[in-house]
Amino acid sequence: MDEEQPKIAEMTFEEALRALEGVVRRLESGEVPLDESIDLYERGEALRKACQARLDTAQARIEKIVQGADGKPAGTVPFDGDGAA
């Protein structure tokens, strides 16, 4: 199975996410034999970890601009992802 699939480390985030969605669709179909389901699950978990690592890296790089009372940037704070200022 791995011979015909691209290596996860070489995939872009978007490619890995699409591959993960494909794995989920196949598993949810219920039409995959047990042994293949196990292989798909393992690949899906590896894809999920790769996507999460890339998201964590991106989140660490993003900073939110905090505006002062005069509307000018007063500094930055780490992006927290919850939408709260």
mmCIF file with all atom_site columns, C-alpha atoms in Angstrom:
data_model
loop_
_atom_site.group_PDB
_atom_site.id
_atom_site.type_symbol
_atom_site.label_atom_id
_atom_site.label_alt_id
_atom_site.label_comp_id
_atom_site.label_asym_id
_atom_site.label_entity_id
_atom_site.label_seq_id
_atom_site.pdbx_PDB_ins_code
_atom_site.Cartn_x
_atom_site.Cartn_y
_atom_site.Cartn_z
_atom_site.occupancy
_atom_site.B_iso_or_equiv
_atom_site.pdbx_formal_charge
_atom_site.auth_seq_id
_atom_site.auth_comp_id
_atom_site.auth_asym_id
_atom_site.auth_atom_id
_atom_site.pdbx_PDB_model_num
ATOM 1  C CA . MET A 1 1  ? 0.000   0.000  0.000  1.00 0.00 ? 1  MET A CA 1
ATOM 2  C CA . ASP A 1 2  ? 2.759   2.509  0.918  1.00 0.00 ? 2  ASP A CA 1
ATOM 3  C CA . GLU A 1 3  ? 4.686   1.872  -2.308 1.00 0.00 ? 3  GLU A CA 1
ATOM 4  C CA . GLU A 1 4  ? 2.051   3.615  -4.432 1.00 0.00 ? 4  GLU A CA 1
ATOM 5  C CA . GLN A 1 5  ? 1.293   6.495  -2.044 1.00 0.00 ? 5  GLN A CA 1
ATOM 6  C CA . PRO A 1 6  ? 3.412   9.633  -1.652 1.00 0.00 ? 6  PRO A CA 1
ATOM 7  C CA . LYS A 1 7  ? 5.492   9.963  1.485  1.00 0.00 ? 7  LYS A CA 1
ATOM 8  C CA . ILE A 1 8  ? 3.708   12.100 4.051  1.00 0.00 ? 8  ILE A CA 1
ATOM 9  C CA . ALA A 1 9  ? 6.806   14.185 4.795  1.00 0.00 ? 9  ALA A CA 1
ATOM 10 C CA . GLU A 1 10 ? 6.935   15.230 1.135  1.00 0.00 ? 10 GLU A CA 1
ATOM 11 C CA . MET A 1 11 ? 3.272   16.299 1.002  1.00 0.00 ? 11 MET A CA 1
ATOM 12 C CA . THR A 1 12 ? 2.058   19.853 1.391  1.00 0.00 ? 12 THR A CA 1
ATOM 13 C CA . PHE A 1 13 ? -0.429  20.533 4.172  1.00 0.00 ? 13 PHE A CA 1
ATOM 14 C CA . GLU A 1 14 ? -3.251  20.680 1.622  1.00 0.00 ? 14 GLU A CA 1
ATOM 15 C CA . GLU A 1 15 ? -2.210  17.385 0.011  1.00 0.00 ? 15 GLU A CA 1
ATOM 16 C CA . ALA A 1 16 ? -1.996  15.686 3.413  1.00 0.00 ? 16 ALA A CA 1
ATOM 17 C CA . LEU A 1 17 ? -5.401  17.036 4.411  1.00 0.00 ? 17 LEU A CA 1
ATOM 18 C CA . ARG A 1 18 ? -6.992  15.815 1.156  1.00 0.00 ? 18 ARG A CA 1
ATOM 19 C CA . ALA A 1 19 ? -5.353  12.408 1.647  1.00 0.00 ? 19 ALA A CA 1
ATOM 20 C CA . LEU A 1 20 ? -6.674  12.271 5.219  1.00 0.00 ? 20 LEU A CA 1
ATOM 21 C CA . GLU A 1 21 ? -10.179 13.133 4.012  1.00 0.00 ? 21 GLU A CA 1
ATOM 22 C CA . GLY A 1 22 ? -9.898  10.325 1.455  1.00 0.00 ? 22 GLY A CA 1
ATOM 23 C CA . VAL A 1 23 ? -8.859  7.860  4.151  1.00 0.00 ? 23 VAL A CA 1
ATOM 24 C CA . VAL A 1 24 ? -11.802 8.880  6.326  1.00 0.00 ? 24 VAL A CA 1
ATOM 25 C CA . ARG A 1 25 ? -14.260 8.522  3.404  1.00 0.00 ? 25 ARG A CA 1
ATOM 26 C CA . ARG A 1 26 ? -12.961 5.035  2.622  1.00 0.00 ? 26 ARG A CA 1
ATOM 27 C CA . LEU A 1 27 ? -13.125 3.929  6.245  1.00 0.00 ? 27 LEU A CA 1
ATOM 28 C CA . GLU A 1 28 ? -16.621 5.357  6.688  1.00 0.00 ? 28 GLU A CA 1
ATOM 29 C CA . SER A 1 29 ? -17.848 3.557  3.571  1.00 0.00 ? 29 SER A CA 1
ATOM 30 C CA . GLY A 1 30 ? -17.588 0.248  5.406  1.00 0.00 ? 30 GLY A CA 1
ATOM 31 C CA . GLU A 1 31 ? -16.569 -1.446 2.154  1.00 0.00 ? 31 GLU A CA 1
ATOM 32 C CA . VAL A 1 32 ? -12.884 -1.903 2.975  1.00 0.00 ? 32 VAL A CA 1
ATOM 33 C CA . PRO A 1 33 ? -11.603 -5.308 4.133  1.00 0.00 ? 33 PRO A CA 1
ATOM 34 C CA . LEU A 1 34 ? -10.369 -5.471 7.725  1.00 0.00 ? 34 LEU A CA 1
ATOM 35 C CA . ASP A 1 35 ? -6.638  -5.694 6.939  1.00 0.00 ? 35 ASP A CA 1
ATOM 36 C CA . GLU A 1 36 ? -6.851  -2.753 4.554  1.00 0.00 ? 36 GLU A CA 1
ATOM 37 C CA . SER A 1 37 ? -8.903  -0.828 7.138  1.00 0.00 ? 37 SER A CA 1
ATOM 38 C CA . ILE A 1 38 ? -6.093  -1.236 9.652  1.00 0.00 ? 38 ILE A CA 1
ATOM 39 C CA . ASP A 1 39 ? -3.538  0.006  7.106  1.00 0.00 ? 39 ASP A CA 1
ATOM 40 C CA . LEU A 1 40 ? -5.799  2.940  6.223  1.00 0.00 ? 40 LEU A CA 1
ATOM 41 C CA . TYR A 1 41 ? -6.274  3.787  9.891  1.00 0.00 ? 41 TYR A CA 1
ATOM 42 C CA . GLU A 1 42 ? -2.506  3.796  10.466 1.00 0.00 ? 42 GLU A CA 1
ATOM 43 C CA . ARG A 1 43 ? -1.946  6.036  7.420  1.00 0.00 ? 43 ARG A CA 1
ATOM 44 C CA . GLY A 1 44 ? -4.779  8.291  8.544  1.00 0.00 ? 44 GLY A CA 1
ATOM 45 C CA . GLU A 1 45 ? -3.232  8.680  11.970 1.00 0.00 ? 45 GLU A CA 1
ATOM 46 C CA . ALA A 1 46 ? 0.143   9.534  10.430 1.00 0.00 ? 46 ALA A CA 1
ATOM 47 C CA . LEU A 1 47 ? -1.539  12.080 8.144  1.00 0.00 ? 47 LEU A CA 1
ATOM 48 C CA . ARG A 1 48 ? -3.424  13.584 11.102 1.00 0.00 ? 48 ARG A CA 1
ATOM 49 C CA . LYS A 1 49 ? -0.210  13.952 13.089 1.00 0.00 ? 49 LYS A CA 1
ATOM 50 C CA . ALA A 1 50 ? 1.563   15.576 10.131 1.00 0.00 ? 50 ALA A CA 1
ATOM 51 C CA . CYS A 1 51 ? -1.304  18.034 9.588  1.00 0.00 ? 51 CYS A CA 1
ATOM 52 C CA . GLN A 1 52 ? -1.448  18.883 13.301 1.00 0.00 ? 52 GLN A CA 1
ATOM 53 C CA . ALA A 1 53 ? 2.309   19.459 13.438 1.00 0.00 ? 53 ALA A CA 1
ATOM 54 C CA . ARG A 1 54 ? 2.097   21.828 10.476 1.00 0.00 ? 54 ARG A CA 1
ATOM 55 C CA . LEU A 1 55 ? -0.823  23.676 12.047 1.00 0.00 ? 55 LEU A CA 1
ATOM 56 C CA . ASP A 1 56 ? 1.053   23.962 15.343 1.00 0.00 ? 56 ASP A CA 1
ATOM 57 C CA . THR A 1 57 ? 4.077   25.372 13.503 1.00 0.00 ? 57 THR A CA 1
ATOM 58 C CA . ALA A 1 58 ? 1.924   27.876 11.640 1.00 0.00 ? 58 ALA A CA 1
ATOM 59 C CA . GLN A 1 59 ? 0.127   28.916 14.820 1.00 0.00 ? 59 GLN A CA 1
ATOM 60 C CA . ALA A 1 60 ? 3.442   29.522 16.556 1.00 0.00 ? 60 ALA A CA 1
ATOM 61 C CA . ARG A 1 61 ? 4.446   31.881 13.723 1.00 0.00 ? 61 ARG A CA 1
ATOM 62 C CA . ILE A 1 62 ? 1.245   33.884 13.610 1.00 0.00 ? 62 ILE A CA 1
ATOM 63 C CA . GLU A 1 63 ? 0.981   36.925 15.800 1.00 0.00 ? 63 GLU A CA 1
ATOM 64 C CA . LYS A 1 64 ? -2.007  39.120 16.398 1.00 0.00 ? 64 LYS A CA 1
ATOM 65 C CA . ILE A 1 65 ? -1.584  42.867 16.192 1.00 0.00 ? 65 ILE A CA 1
ATOM 66 C CA . VAL A 1 66 ? -2.893  44.616 19.272 1.00 0.00 ? 66 VAL A CA 1
ATOM 67 C CA . GLN A 1 67 ? -4.099  48.151 18.702 1.00 0.00 ? 67 GLN A CA 1
ATOM 68 C CA . GLY A 1 68 ? -3.758  50.903 21.249 1.00 0.00 ? 68 GLY A CA 1
ATOM 69 C CA . ALA A 1 69 ? -6.464  53.458 22.050 1.00 0.00 ? 69 ALA A CA 1
ATOM 70 C CA . ASP A 1 70 ? -5.241  55.630 19.164 1.00 0.00 ? 70 ASP A CA 1
ATOM 71 C CA . GLY A 1 71 ? -5.775  52.784 16.667 1.00 0.00 ? 71 GLY A CA 1
ATOM 72 C CA . LYS A 1 72 ? -2.069  52.306 16.013 1.00 0.00 ? 72 LYS A CA 1
ATOM 73 C CA . PRO A 1 73 ? -0.324  49.017 16.618 1.00 0.00 ? 73 PRO A CA 1
ATOM 74 C CA . ALA A 1 74 ? 0.800   48.869 20.231 1.00 0.00 ? 74 ALA A CA 1
ATOM 75 C CA . GLY A 1 75 ? 2.511   45.500 20.086 1.00 0.00 ? 75 GLY A CA 1
ATOM 76 C CA . THR A 1 76 ? 1.887   41.879 19.300 1.00 0.00 ? 76 THR A CA 1
ATOM 77 C CA . VAL A 1 77 ? 0.678   38.900 21.226 1.00 0.00 ? 77 VAL A CA 1
ATOM 78 C CA . PRO A 1 78 ? 0.862   35.234 20.217 1.00 0.00 ? 78 PRO A CA 1
ATOM 79 C CA . PHE A 1 79 ? -2.080  34.058 18.137 1.00 0.00 ? 79 PHE A CA 1
ATOM 80 C CA . ASP A 1 80 ? -4.395  32.003 20.351 1.00 0.00 ? 80 ASP A CA 1
ATOM 81 C CA . GLY A 1 81 ? -6.824  30.783 17.705 1.00 0.00 ? 81 GLY A CA 1
ATOM 82 C CA . ASP A 1 82 ? -9.969  31.368 19.752 1.00 0.00 ? 82 ASP A CA 1
ATOM 83 C CA . GLY A 1 83 ? -10.859 34.703 18.167 1.00 0.00 ? 83 GLY A CA 1
ATOM 84 C CA . ALA A 1 84 ? -10.691 36.593 21.471 1.00 0.00 ? 84 ALA A CA 1
ATOM 85 C CA . ALA A 1 85 ? -8.675  39.784 21.549 1.00 0.00 ? 85 ALA A CA 1
#
